């Protein structure tokens, strides 16, 4: 065979086997180089591999790492996951590679790589490479590009925040209708926390009972058919309160077109529903009020030159829109409904409105003639809106039937006139009773007052007789002196001398020296008597005058007490010892005569009370005055028998008296109460234990609420 040449076919076979043998030898050579083989394998995988030694130097990095971190100088150290994407090559405090060297466990980290096409997020997991002794000699890091996942997670996070912080209620339920998610607004509105409702059907926690089951069945039938449902729900909160929502419920499909969940987005419309209900009630109330008040709204547009009326308006005229129509010109309205005698009122107001500047509003009253011929009175409220040039563009207002009101006003006016007349008569009667009581009080004091006046008046009269005798004798002496003067002037000295000699005897007979000595004491005593009479008369004057009984003036309470004591002196001095304790009081605003009348009534009652208990001995009456910031006080206390508890509530009633018939009118304390409480806005207080005296305290304001002339209170 060695000498035989090869055929063509043999040559071809040798060529094939030769090529196969060459390729096999090349592969075996490559396999005999493990580092090159490993590098080739690592460069072909779609994730990064990096090997780092204990000095934090990169020993190896595959193609993925180099492509992700193109700017890294792998010959430098130190290097960790954080420094791969940055020029500053420092090992971070939480470097997972360093932690793996320290504890021999696997650690991971996230690296953010800034690139021209946007930031990249790379996850690196470091595992230890140990020698035969178990020491970590290097770490291998496996990385993957998680940018898409991070961006998706960020998008989901933002979407979750948006949903959770949405002002609307968001609820997600699984295909079985069980709640899997609710946002914060749901909790805020309903009071339910997410963990309380997860796994529940919405109707189990929110159903209010307002809607029938058929309503909910319709909702679920719609969404189960793959359609969106929109409508309103009345739900119940955790605390039992009801609330309304406008809801949108729709099914959500996954990528395969299968039902993933149900999404419900709701808006709390409780306030809107409340307002709608309030508006409905308000409209019904206004409509009812308009009907009850007989109101007829209207408006008039200048561009249409006609009124627009409704049935409420025509009802005032006994008609309706079906008969009259909705529109009517002013001329038609005046002709059809306004009373002919009142047409000028409407025309006048129309002229005033046209001539006025700016917007105009007024009210007028006139009579109308209803369709049935009845004449009634209406009040018309008119408002007019004008444009920028002052031209009226809109009239609007309402008519109101005030016929009954006007009749009531006329009846009230007649009644008021009757009441004014009755009040005037009552005031006259009251004034007469007050004056009568005053005169009755003075009448009771008449004897004592007469006695008080009679004493000084007696020696005034006696001294007057003496003065008349003295004047007669002095006149004789003056006549003799004048005669001597005449004789001297005529030159008849002889007769003048004789007459002068007779003067000494005449003076002795006339007791001229005595008369001259006695004149001064007589005049002094007479002046004192007249002063005492004048003081008594002056003290009586305020009790008798009626011309100033309604005028508030400056009044001295102490002076009033002194005048009252002068008038009542004879009534008091024989039955009681008087003790006076006066404080510092300012002048007050009061009707002096009225206050004196009150003091006299109380003082007289005290004297009579003391006299009834101490008929053989002298009793005691104490008068005390004091003040506070706004009032003055006068208390009059006696040690009489006191006032029993059962009649204390009656003592200020008119005509009530405990005195025998004929000794009192029963008006004293009643009038005193009216003067102090009603006219002076003060008070009268009584203290008595019913057995040992009584104390009446009068409180009077220092300043009246309204100074000036008193007006009787109805």
XYZ file of C-alpha atoms in Angstrom:
714
model
C 0.000 0.000 0.000
C 2.970 2.276 0.519
C 3.798 2.157 -3.089
C 0.328 2.882 -4.302
C -0.828 6.457 -4.764
C -3.979 7.857 -3.279
C -7.097 8.202 -5.264
C -9.059 11.431 -5.471
C -11.647 10.204 -3.026
C -9.037 9.212 -0.586
C -7.438 12.630 -0.877
C -10.783 14.301 0.008
C -11.253 12.106 3.061
C -7.834 12.907 4.304
C -8.612 16.611 3.920
C -11.771 16.394 6.016
C -10.144 14.449 8.764
C -7.229 16.823 8.685
C -9.446 19.845 9.216
C -11.342 18.179 12.071
C -8.094 17.165 13.665
C -6.818 20.758 13.457
C -9.897 22.209 15.036
C -9.787 19.611 17.792
C -6.219 20.411 18.532
C -6.997 24.125 18.678
C -9.875 23.491 21.116
C -7.679 21.310 23.273
C -5.087 24.058 23.315
C -7.663 26.574 24.374
C -8.948 24.291 27.098
C -5.427 23.922 28.340
C -5.499 27.723 29.157
C -8.033 27.991 32.100
C -7.657 31.734 32.671
C -8.449 32.537 29.084
C -11.368 30.133 29.160
C -12.762 31.668 32.352
C -12.418 35.141 30.951
C -14.269 34.154 27.826
C -17.053 32.585 29.833
C -17.427 35.617 32.157
C -17.466 38.055 29.255
C -20.298 36.179 27.625
C -22.765 36.300 30.595
C -25.359 39.094 30.869
C -24.392 40.162 34.377
C -21.285 41.675 35.903
C -18.488 39.842 37.685
C -15.694 41.572 39.544
C -12.935 40.089 41.770
C -11.384 42.274 44.506
C -8.431 41.378 46.766
C -7.940 42.344 50.378
C -6.181 45.555 49.309
C -9.451 46.474 47.565
C -7.801 46.163 44.183
C -9.774 44.883 41.242
C -8.170 41.714 40.054
C -10.644 40.977 37.301
C -13.783 42.477 35.781
C -15.842 41.065 32.931
C -17.238 42.870 29.925
C -20.554 43.772 31.653
C -18.685 45.589 34.427
C -16.498 47.457 31.989
C -19.484 48.537 29.924
C -21.474 49.654 32.946
C -18.490 51.436 34.506
C -16.558 52.639 31.432
C -14.650 55.374 33.258
C -13.122 53.204 36.010
C -9.350 52.775 36.193
C -9.196 49.184 37.379
C -5.478 49.419 38.181
C -6.078 51.757 41.126
C -7.163 50.994 44.662
C -9.022 51.167 46.910
C -12.265 50.404 45.144
C -15.708 49.410 46.342
C -19.232 49.366 44.951
C -19.764 53.026 45.789
C -16.569 54.232 44.095
C -17.142 52.329 40.888
C -19.456 55.062 39.641
C -17.454 58.040 40.939
C -13.986 59.517 40.426
C -13.326 59.723 44.172
C -11.964 56.291 45.052
C -12.712 55.893 48.719
C -14.097 52.901 50.519
C -17.491 53.833 52.006
C -18.290 53.069 55.632
C -20.763 50.333 54.722
C -18.780 48.807 51.853
C -20.250 45.290 51.350
C -16.909 44.008 49.903
C -15.066 45.159 53.013
C -17.762 43.610 55.235
C -17.334 40.295 53.387
C -13.586 40.374 54.060
C -14.318 41.039 57.751
C -16.931 38.387 58.512
C -16.617 35.989 55.555
C -20.340 36.359 54.743
C -22.028 37.537 51.570
C -23.104 41.212 51.448
C -24.700 43.424 48.855
C -25.032 47.084 47.917
C -26.624 49.394 45.355
C -24.444 51.571 43.158
C -25.795 54.652 41.338
C -23.877 55.302 38.137
C -24.235 58.750 36.535
C -24.253 58.444 32.735
C -25.031 60.658 29.805
C -28.189 58.661 29.111
C -29.333 58.917 32.720
C -28.541 57.352 36.053
C -28.096 53.588 36.200
C -28.788 51.484 39.255
C -26.540 48.429 39.740
C -26.943 45.804 42.459
C -23.660 44.058 43.566
C -23.592 40.926 45.716
C -20.155 40.069 47.181
C -19.233 36.495 48.159
C -15.943 35.353 49.774
C -13.152 33.376 48.049
C -11.360 31.386 50.698
C -8.055 29.459 50.717
C -7.595 25.967 52.069
C -7.387 27.399 55.592
C -10.712 29.156 55.284
C -9.198 32.636 55.114
C -10.859 35.116 52.769
C -8.260 35.958 50.154
C -10.598 37.730 47.735
C -14.222 38.508 47.091
C -16.179 38.038 43.927
C -18.912 40.506 43.155
C -21.849 39.633 40.964
C -23.822 42.608 39.664
C -27.006 43.195 37.732
C -28.523 46.275 36.153
C -31.676 47.009 38.189
C -32.347 50.459 36.710
C -35.640 49.405 35.137
C -36.814 47.819 38.375
C -35.768 50.834 40.483
C -37.518 53.227 38.123
C -40.595 51.029 38.143
C -40.542 50.830 41.922
C -40.124 54.634 42.156
C -43.022 55.093 39.789
C -45.093 52.720 41.869
C -44.032 54.524 45.054
C -45.047 57.899 43.667
C -48.293 56.469 42.405
C -48.903 54.888 45.798
C -48.211 58.219 47.543
C -50.509 60.016 45.134
C -53.272 57.498 45.728
C -52.743 57.415 49.481
C -52.687 61.214 49.747
C -55.474 61.719 47.249
C -58.343 63.960 48.430
C -60.682 61.292 47.090
C -61.479 57.955 48.685
C -59.722 55.048 46.937
C -60.757 51.453 47.577
C -59.433 48.313 45.842
C -61.126 44.915 46.124
C -60.016 41.528 44.833
C -62.052 39.587 42.249
C -64.154 38.155 45.084
C -65.120 41.669 46.168
C -62.981 41.664 49.339
C -61.120 44.840 50.274
C -57.359 44.657 49.737
C -56.469 48.378 49.918
C -57.885 51.635 51.205
C -56.116 55.002 51.239
C -55.705 57.485 54.077
C -58.739 59.515 52.968
C -60.920 56.415 53.436
C -59.747 56.175 57.053
C -60.206 59.907 57.581
C -63.785 59.881 56.321
C -65.058 56.523 57.615
C -63.030 56.146 60.798
C -61.963 52.606 59.780
C -58.269 51.731 59.682
C -56.982 49.645 56.759
C -56.355 46.584 58.912
C -59.949 46.708 60.173
C -61.529 46.421 56.729
C -59.002 44.316 54.791
C -60.722 41.116 53.691
C -64.212 42.519 54.235
C -66.797 43.245 51.567
C -67.480 47.015 51.362
C -71.158 46.611 52.185
C -70.281 44.672 55.362
C -68.688 47.750 56.929
C -70.262 50.656 55.034
C -73.852 49.655 54.299
C -76.208 52.300 55.665
C -79.584 50.718 55.046
C -80.661 53.725 52.976
C -80.402 51.841 49.679
C -82.327 48.610 48.994
C -80.471 45.397 48.124
C -81.547 45.820 44.513
C -79.445 48.984 44.357
C -76.272 47.082 45.322
C -77.180 44.187 43.003
C -77.390 46.608 40.099
C -73.936 47.995 40.972
C -72.289 44.556 40.986
C -74.103 43.429 37.874
C -72.654 46.428 36.044
C -69.024 45.989 37.128
C -69.095 42.182 36.750
C -70.160 42.770 33.166
C -66.920 44.715 32.690
C -68.515 48.168 32.663
C -67.950 51.203 34.882
C -70.676 52.139 37.371
C -71.179 55.763 38.463
C -73.581 56.904 41.106
C -74.146 57.998 44.687
C -73.908 55.955 47.867
C -75.123 56.763 51.324
C -72.661 54.958 53.614
C -72.282 54.626 57.360
C -69.132 55.567 59.266
C -67.607 53.543 62.050
C -69.257 55.849 64.619
C -72.653 55.340 63.010
C -72.874 58.669 61.205
C -74.135 58.671 57.627
C -72.180 60.221 54.762
C -72.691 60.513 51.013
C -70.167 59.758 48.243
C -70.127 60.088 44.478
C -68.515 56.810 43.399
C -66.945 55.355 40.269
C -66.473 51.552 40.353
C -64.765 49.705 37.511
C -63.052 46.351 36.922
C -59.253 46.298 36.342
C -57.876 43.661 33.916
C -54.356 42.175 33.904
C -52.097 41.667 30.880
C -53.899 38.446 30.000
C -57.247 40.235 29.998
C -58.404 38.556 33.187
C -59.984 40.365 36.153
C -57.281 41.537 38.539
C -59.294 43.669 40.958
C -62.053 46.216 41.340
C -61.170 49.913 41.717
C -63.519 52.368 43.425
C -62.783 56.097 43.500
C -65.184 58.109 45.643
C -65.727 61.753 46.503
C -67.282 62.805 49.791
C -70.359 64.865 48.848
C -71.998 64.935 52.276
C -71.734 68.714 52.556
C -73.124 69.086 49.050
C -76.058 66.795 49.894
C -76.706 68.721 53.099
C -76.669 71.973 51.141
C -78.939 70.508 48.483
C -81.364 69.339 51.152
C -81.180 72.719 52.879
C -81.783 74.419 49.530
C -84.743 72.136 48.835
C -86.216 72.834 52.247
C -85.488 76.536 51.798
C -87.237 76.591 48.445
C -90.233 74.743 49.814
C -90.258 77.041 52.842
C -90.005 80.147 50.667
C -92.740 78.849 48.423
C -94.935 78.135 51.436
C -94.011 81.484 52.988
C -94.838 83.251 49.731
C -98.163 81.467 49.667
C -98.920 82.227 53.315
C -97.653 85.815 53.061
C -99.480 86.243 49.775
C -96.313 87.245 47.925
C -96.198 87.602 44.160
C -92.700 87.900 42.628
C -92.202 89.657 39.270
C -89.607 91.194 37.028
C -89.582 93.554 34.061
C -86.949 93.594 31.319
C -86.357 96.830 29.480
C -85.369 95.004 26.307
C -88.705 93.155 26.238
C -90.805 96.048 27.569
C -93.002 93.670 29.509
C -93.532 92.182 32.946
C -93.082 88.472 33.552
C -95.482 87.061 36.135
C -96.102 83.590 37.587
C -99.039 81.884 39.262
C -98.023 83.167 42.733
C -98.238 86.707 41.383
C -101.585 86.238 39.680
C -102.986 84.537 42.779
C -103.072 87.974 44.423
C -105.443 89.079 41.699
C -107.618 85.969 41.683
C -106.226 84.698 38.404
C -103.423 82.555 36.917
C -101.002 82.385 34.001
C -103.323 80.138 32.004
C -105.822 82.994 31.853
C -103.516 86.017 31.765
C -100.312 84.707 30.159
C -96.803 85.086 31.551
C -96.101 88.483 29.978
C -97.937 91.789 30.328
C -97.033 95.370 29.427
C -97.081 98.066 32.141
C -100.101 99.672 30.492
C -101.969 96.372 30.529
C -101.090 95.779 34.176
C -102.261 99.258 35.212
C -105.463 98.951 33.191
C -106.307 95.439 34.350
C -105.408 95.514 38.059
C -104.475 98.937 39.529
C -107.304 100.846 41.206
C -108.030 103.975 39.103
C -107.755 106.276 42.120
C -104.238 104.934 42.901
C -102.817 104.937 39.374
C -101.018 108.238 40.085
C -99.019 106.520 42.862
C -97.619 103.953 40.434
C -96.911 106.606 37.766
C -95.131 108.846 40.301
C -92.826 106.072 41.487
C -92.075 105.101 37.909
C -90.993 108.686 37.152
C -88.865 108.804 40.312
C -87.125 105.557 39.381
C -86.307 106.806 35.888
C -84.948 110.117 37.186
C -82.864 108.596 39.987
C -79.113 108.119 39.740
C -77.678 104.608 40.000
C -79.653 101.639 41.245
C -83.005 102.375 42.841
C -85.092 100.683 45.510
C -88.428 101.704 46.973
C -91.674 100.442 48.471
C -95.147 101.684 47.737
C -98.702 100.763 48.649
C -101.765 100.965 46.438
C -105.115 99.344 45.918
C -105.905 96.726 43.283
C -109.065 95.304 41.801
C -109.158 91.522 41.682
C -110.815 89.604 38.851
C -113.785 88.938 41.130
C -114.169 92.703 41.687
C -112.859 92.731 45.268
C -110.727 95.749 46.174
C -107.612 94.926 48.199
C -104.404 96.698 49.204
C -100.945 95.521 48.216
C -97.386 96.575 49.087
C -94.983 96.620 46.137
C -91.226 96.248 46.655
C -89.385 97.630 43.614
C -85.692 97.309 42.790
C -84.253 98.785 39.608
C -80.897 97.918 38.040
C -79.319 100.398 35.638
C -76.463 100.069 33.196
C -73.257 102.112 33.172
C -75.045 104.935 31.329
C -77.798 105.119 33.940
C -80.451 103.474 31.779
C -82.790 101.032 33.555
C -82.296 97.505 32.309
C -84.163 95.441 34.893
C -86.997 95.972 37.338
C -87.698 93.227 39.860
C -89.575 92.834 43.130
C -92.631 91.311 44.767
C -96.197 92.246 45.577
C -97.728 91.391 48.932
C -101.372 91.482 49.909
C -101.523 93.650 53.045
C -105.277 94.132 53.207
C -105.635 92.298 56.507
C -102.531 94.037 57.802
C -103.955 97.475 56.997
C -107.245 96.547 58.617
C -105.358 95.305 61.662
C -103.338 98.531 61.741
C -106.526 100.604 61.645
C -108.019 98.498 64.428
C -104.804 98.821 66.435
C -104.734 102.573 65.907
C -108.294 102.843 67.172
C -107.407 100.615 70.103
C -104.268 102.644 70.797
C -106.342 105.822 70.801
C -108.666 104.239 73.344
C -105.705 103.091 75.423
C -104.097 106.539 75.272
C -107.332 108.080 76.490
C -107.611 105.457 79.245
C -103.969 106.003 80.181
C -104.494 109.739 80.359
C -107.485 109.228 82.653
C -105.484 106.731 84.707
C -102.604 109.177 85.050
C -105.018 111.893 86.092
C -106.587 109.523 88.625
C -103.142 108.484 89.848
C -102.071 112.111 90.237
C -105.324 112.835 92.080
C -104.798 109.851 94.403
C -101.202 110.875 95.080
C -102.267 114.445 95.872
C -105.177 113.122 97.920
C -102.838 110.862 99.916
C -100.437 113.751 100.328
C -103.192 116.030 101.598
C -104.460 113.212 103.814
C -100.990 112.948 105.332
C -100.796 116.686 105.798
C -104.322 116.604 107.251
C -103.196 114.076 109.848
C -100.405 116.477 110.757
C -102.610 119.566 110.664
C -103.119 119.786 114.432
C -99.455 119.269 115.143
C -98.380 121.685 112.441
C -100.906 124.223 113.693
C -99.482 123.819 117.193
C -95.942 124.240 115.884
C -96.964 127.416 114.063
C -99.150 128.698 116.911
C -96.345 128.863 119.477
C -94.097 131.305 117.625
C -97.120 133.042 116.164
C -98.591 133.707 119.677
C -95.633 135.725 120.924
C -95.353 137.419 117.535
C -98.964 138.625 117.976
C -98.326 139.595 121.626
C -95.187 141.505 120.707
C -97.078 143.154 117.899
C -99.665 144.554 120.391
C -96.866 145.817 122.629
C -95.123 147.434 119.671
C -98.370 149.154 118.719
C -98.672 150.665 122.237
C -94.996 151.684 122.154
C -95.457 153.312 118.784
C -98.504 155.303 120.071
C -96.483 156.692 122.991
C -93.497 157.411 120.829
C -95.796 159.174 118.376
C -97.018 161.493 121.214
C -93.421 162.356 122.096
C -92.565 163.021 118.477
C -95.623 165.298 118.225
C -94.427 167.323 121.257
C -90.911 167.648 119.759
C -92.342 168.835 116.480
C -94.511 171.461 118.310
C -91.476 172.856 120.166
C -89.621 173.049 116.851
C -92.469 175.014 115.278
C -92.662 177.502 118.185
C -88.921 178.081 118.013
C -89.078 178.713 114.280
C -91.946 181.241 114.854
C -90.015 182.995 117.612
C -92.430 182.102 120.387
C -89.626 181.125 122.703
C -91.670 181.566 125.807
C -94.193 178.948 124.889
C -91.475 176.693 123.523
C -89.609 176.916 126.845
C -92.749 176.058 128.789
C -93.512 173.098 126.505
C -89.908 171.837 126.865
C -90.283 171.953 130.618
C -93.320 169.663 130.231
C -91.345 167.139 128.114
C -89.579 165.542 131.085
C -92.912 164.754 132.740
C -94.242 163.491 129.393
C -91.215 161.184 128.867
C -91.625 159.835 132.375
C -95.300 159.100 131.798
C -94.524 157.487 128.440
C -91.670 155.374 129.950
C -89.539 156.268 126.960
C -86.324 154.823 128.429
C -88.002 151.453 129.050
C -89.519 151.401 125.606
C -86.123 152.021 123.988
C -84.565 149.209 126.011
C -87.439 146.791 125.285
C -87.645 147.387 121.507
C -84.577 145.309 120.564
C -85.584 142.101 122.447
C -89.121 142.407 121.111
C -87.910 142.699 117.534
C -85.476 139.783 117.997
C -88.174 137.516 119.456
C -90.582 138.532 116.732
C -87.971 137.752 114.029
C -87.295 134.330 115.567
C -90.994 133.522 115.610
C -91.457 134.611 112.024
C -88.396 132.512 110.977
C -89.834 129.447 112.693
C -93.165 129.943 110.930
C -91.381 130.480 107.589
C -89.306 127.325 108.083
C -92.433 125.272 108.748
C -94.184 126.767 105.725
C -91.105 126.153 103.554
C -90.989 122.520 104.716
C -94.665 122.143 103.843
C -94.290 123.620 100.361
C -92.736 120.546 98.625
C -95.578 118.405 99.920
C -98.236 120.694 98.499
C -96.739 121.795 95.143
C -97.746 119.956 91.989
C -96.060 122.164 89.385
C -92.652 120.407 89.675
C -93.728 116.895 90.542
C -92.396 115.428 87.283
C -89.051 117.227 86.996
C -85.797 115.554 88.021
C -83.472 118.073 89.669
C -80.480 118.070 91.973
C -81.763 116.960 95.358
C -80.191 116.959 98.837
C -81.517 113.924 100.716
C -80.435 115.326 104.092
C -82.319 118.572 103.418
C -85.369 116.490 102.474
C -85.108 114.560 105.777
C -84.850 117.817 107.740
C -87.944 119.279 106.017
C -89.853 116.063 106.677
C -88.888 116.095 110.371
C -90.070 119.709 110.676
C -93.465 118.787 109.228
C -93.772 115.634 111.375
C -92.113 117.062 114.506
C -95.259 117.351 116.576
C -96.290 113.785 115.552
C -92.925 112.310 116.514
C -91.660 114.217 119.518
C -94.346 113.026 121.940
C -94.071 109.303 121.064
C -90.434 108.590 120.183
C -86.890 109.684 120.768
C -85.103 110.435 117.522
C -81.586 109.185 116.713
C -79.908 110.484 113.554
C -76.799 109.051 111.896
C -76.026 110.849 108.653
C -73.262 109.801 106.290
C -71.559 111.835 103.567
C -73.994 111.919 100.644
C -73.659 113.567 97.231
C -76.538 115.424 95.598
C -78.706 113.036 93.560
C -81.079 113.362 90.608
C -84.613 113.102 91.956
C -88.047 114.680 92.141
C -87.634 116.247 95.584
C -91.301 116.578 96.490
C -91.931 112.898 95.693
C -88.993 111.692 97.781
C -90.114 113.898 100.708
C -93.567 112.317 100.415
C -91.964 108.838 100.716
C -89.948 109.886 103.785
C -93.047 111.405 105.407
C -95.137 108.264 104.787
C -92.493 105.968 106.319
C -91.787 108.334 109.242
C -95.502 108.705 110.058
C -95.958 104.916 109.932
C -92.973 104.505 112.274
C -94.380 107.056 114.741
C -97.800 105.396 114.713
C -96.206 101.946 115.158
C -94.156 103.143 118.137
C -97.228 104.846 119.651
C -99.286 101.629 119.332
C -96.706 99.682 121.363
C -95.388 102.320 123.787
C -98.541 104.171 124.812
C -97.130 105.195 128.208
C -93.433 105.413 127.408
C -91.275 106.941 124.705
C -90.186 104.680 121.855
C -87.258 105.049 119.464
C -86.922 105.979 115.803
C -83.509 105.782 114.108
C -82.687 107.518 110.843
C -79.466 106.514 109.068
C -78.023 107.476 105.684
C -75.111 105.989 103.734
C -74.014 105.370 100.134
C -72.175 103.092 97.718
C -70.723 103.840 94.283
C -74.051 104.222 92.505
C -76.751 104.746 95.152
C -77.665 106.568 98.354
C -79.619 104.874 101.151
C -81.934 106.073 103.911
C -83.106 103.604 106.556
C -85.864 104.460 109.065
C -86.112 101.955 111.920
C -88.584 101.840 114.827
C -89.038 99.660 117.899
C -92.768 99.223 117.357
C -94.579 95.873 117.195
C -93.087 94.912 113.813
C -94.831 93.569 110.700
C -96.041 89.926 110.684
C -94.611 87.697 107.962
C -98.039 86.837 106.548
C -98.767 90.431 105.468
C -95.298 91.565 104.341
C -96.027 90.728 100.703
C -99.190 92.879 100.823
C -97.939 96.076 102.453
C -97.096 97.743 99.132
C -100.436 96.823 97.528
C -102.892 99.685 96.935
C -105.540 100.174 99.609
C -103.959 97.630 101.979
C -103.834 98.913 105.558
C -103.701 97.524 109.100
C -105.111 100.716 110.626
C -108.703 101.034 111.842
C -111.302 102.244 109.347
C -111.074 105.995 108.853
C -107.442 106.280 109.952
C -105.729 105.479 106.661
C -106.303 105.233 102.924
C -103.968 102.271 102.354
C -102.181 104.202 99.590
C -99.149 105.534 101.486
C -96.716 102.667 100.965
C -98.174 101.823 97.531
C -97.514 105.360 96.313
C -94.102 105.318 97.990
C -93.232 102.099 96.157
C -94.320 103.584 92.823
C -92.279 106.747 93.420
C -89.085 104.922 94.422
C -89.163 101.810 92.194
C -90.991 102.894 89.054
C -90.215 106.596 88.861
C -86.718 106.703 90.368
C -85.582 103.145 89.454
C -84.641 102.504 93.077
C -85.973 100.124 95.700
C -87.719 99.914 99.086
C -86.633 97.059 101.365
C -88.291 95.874 104.584
C -86.657 94.097 107.497
C -88.776 92.874 110.418
C -88.900 89.821 112.618
C -92.613 90.395 113.209
C -92.356 91.194 116.903
C -89.762 93.873 117.645
C -89.820 96.719 115.187
C -89.346 97.237 111.477
C -86.763 98.904 109.252
C -87.606 100.425 105.871
C -84.595 101.162 103.648
C -84.957 103.383 100.599
C -82.351 103.047 97.828
C -82.109 105.859 95.270
C -79.696 106.020 92.301
C -77.254 108.932 92.391
C -77.731 109.429 88.648
C -80.814 108.460 86.706
C -80.395 106.499 83.486
C -81.795 109.452 81.597
C -81.721 112.825 83.267
C -84.390 115.372 82.583
C -88.136 115.571 82.752
C -89.799 112.460 84.115
C -92.232 110.683 81.853
C -94.793 108.472 83.492
C -94.224 104.779 82.797
C -97.114 102.751 81.460
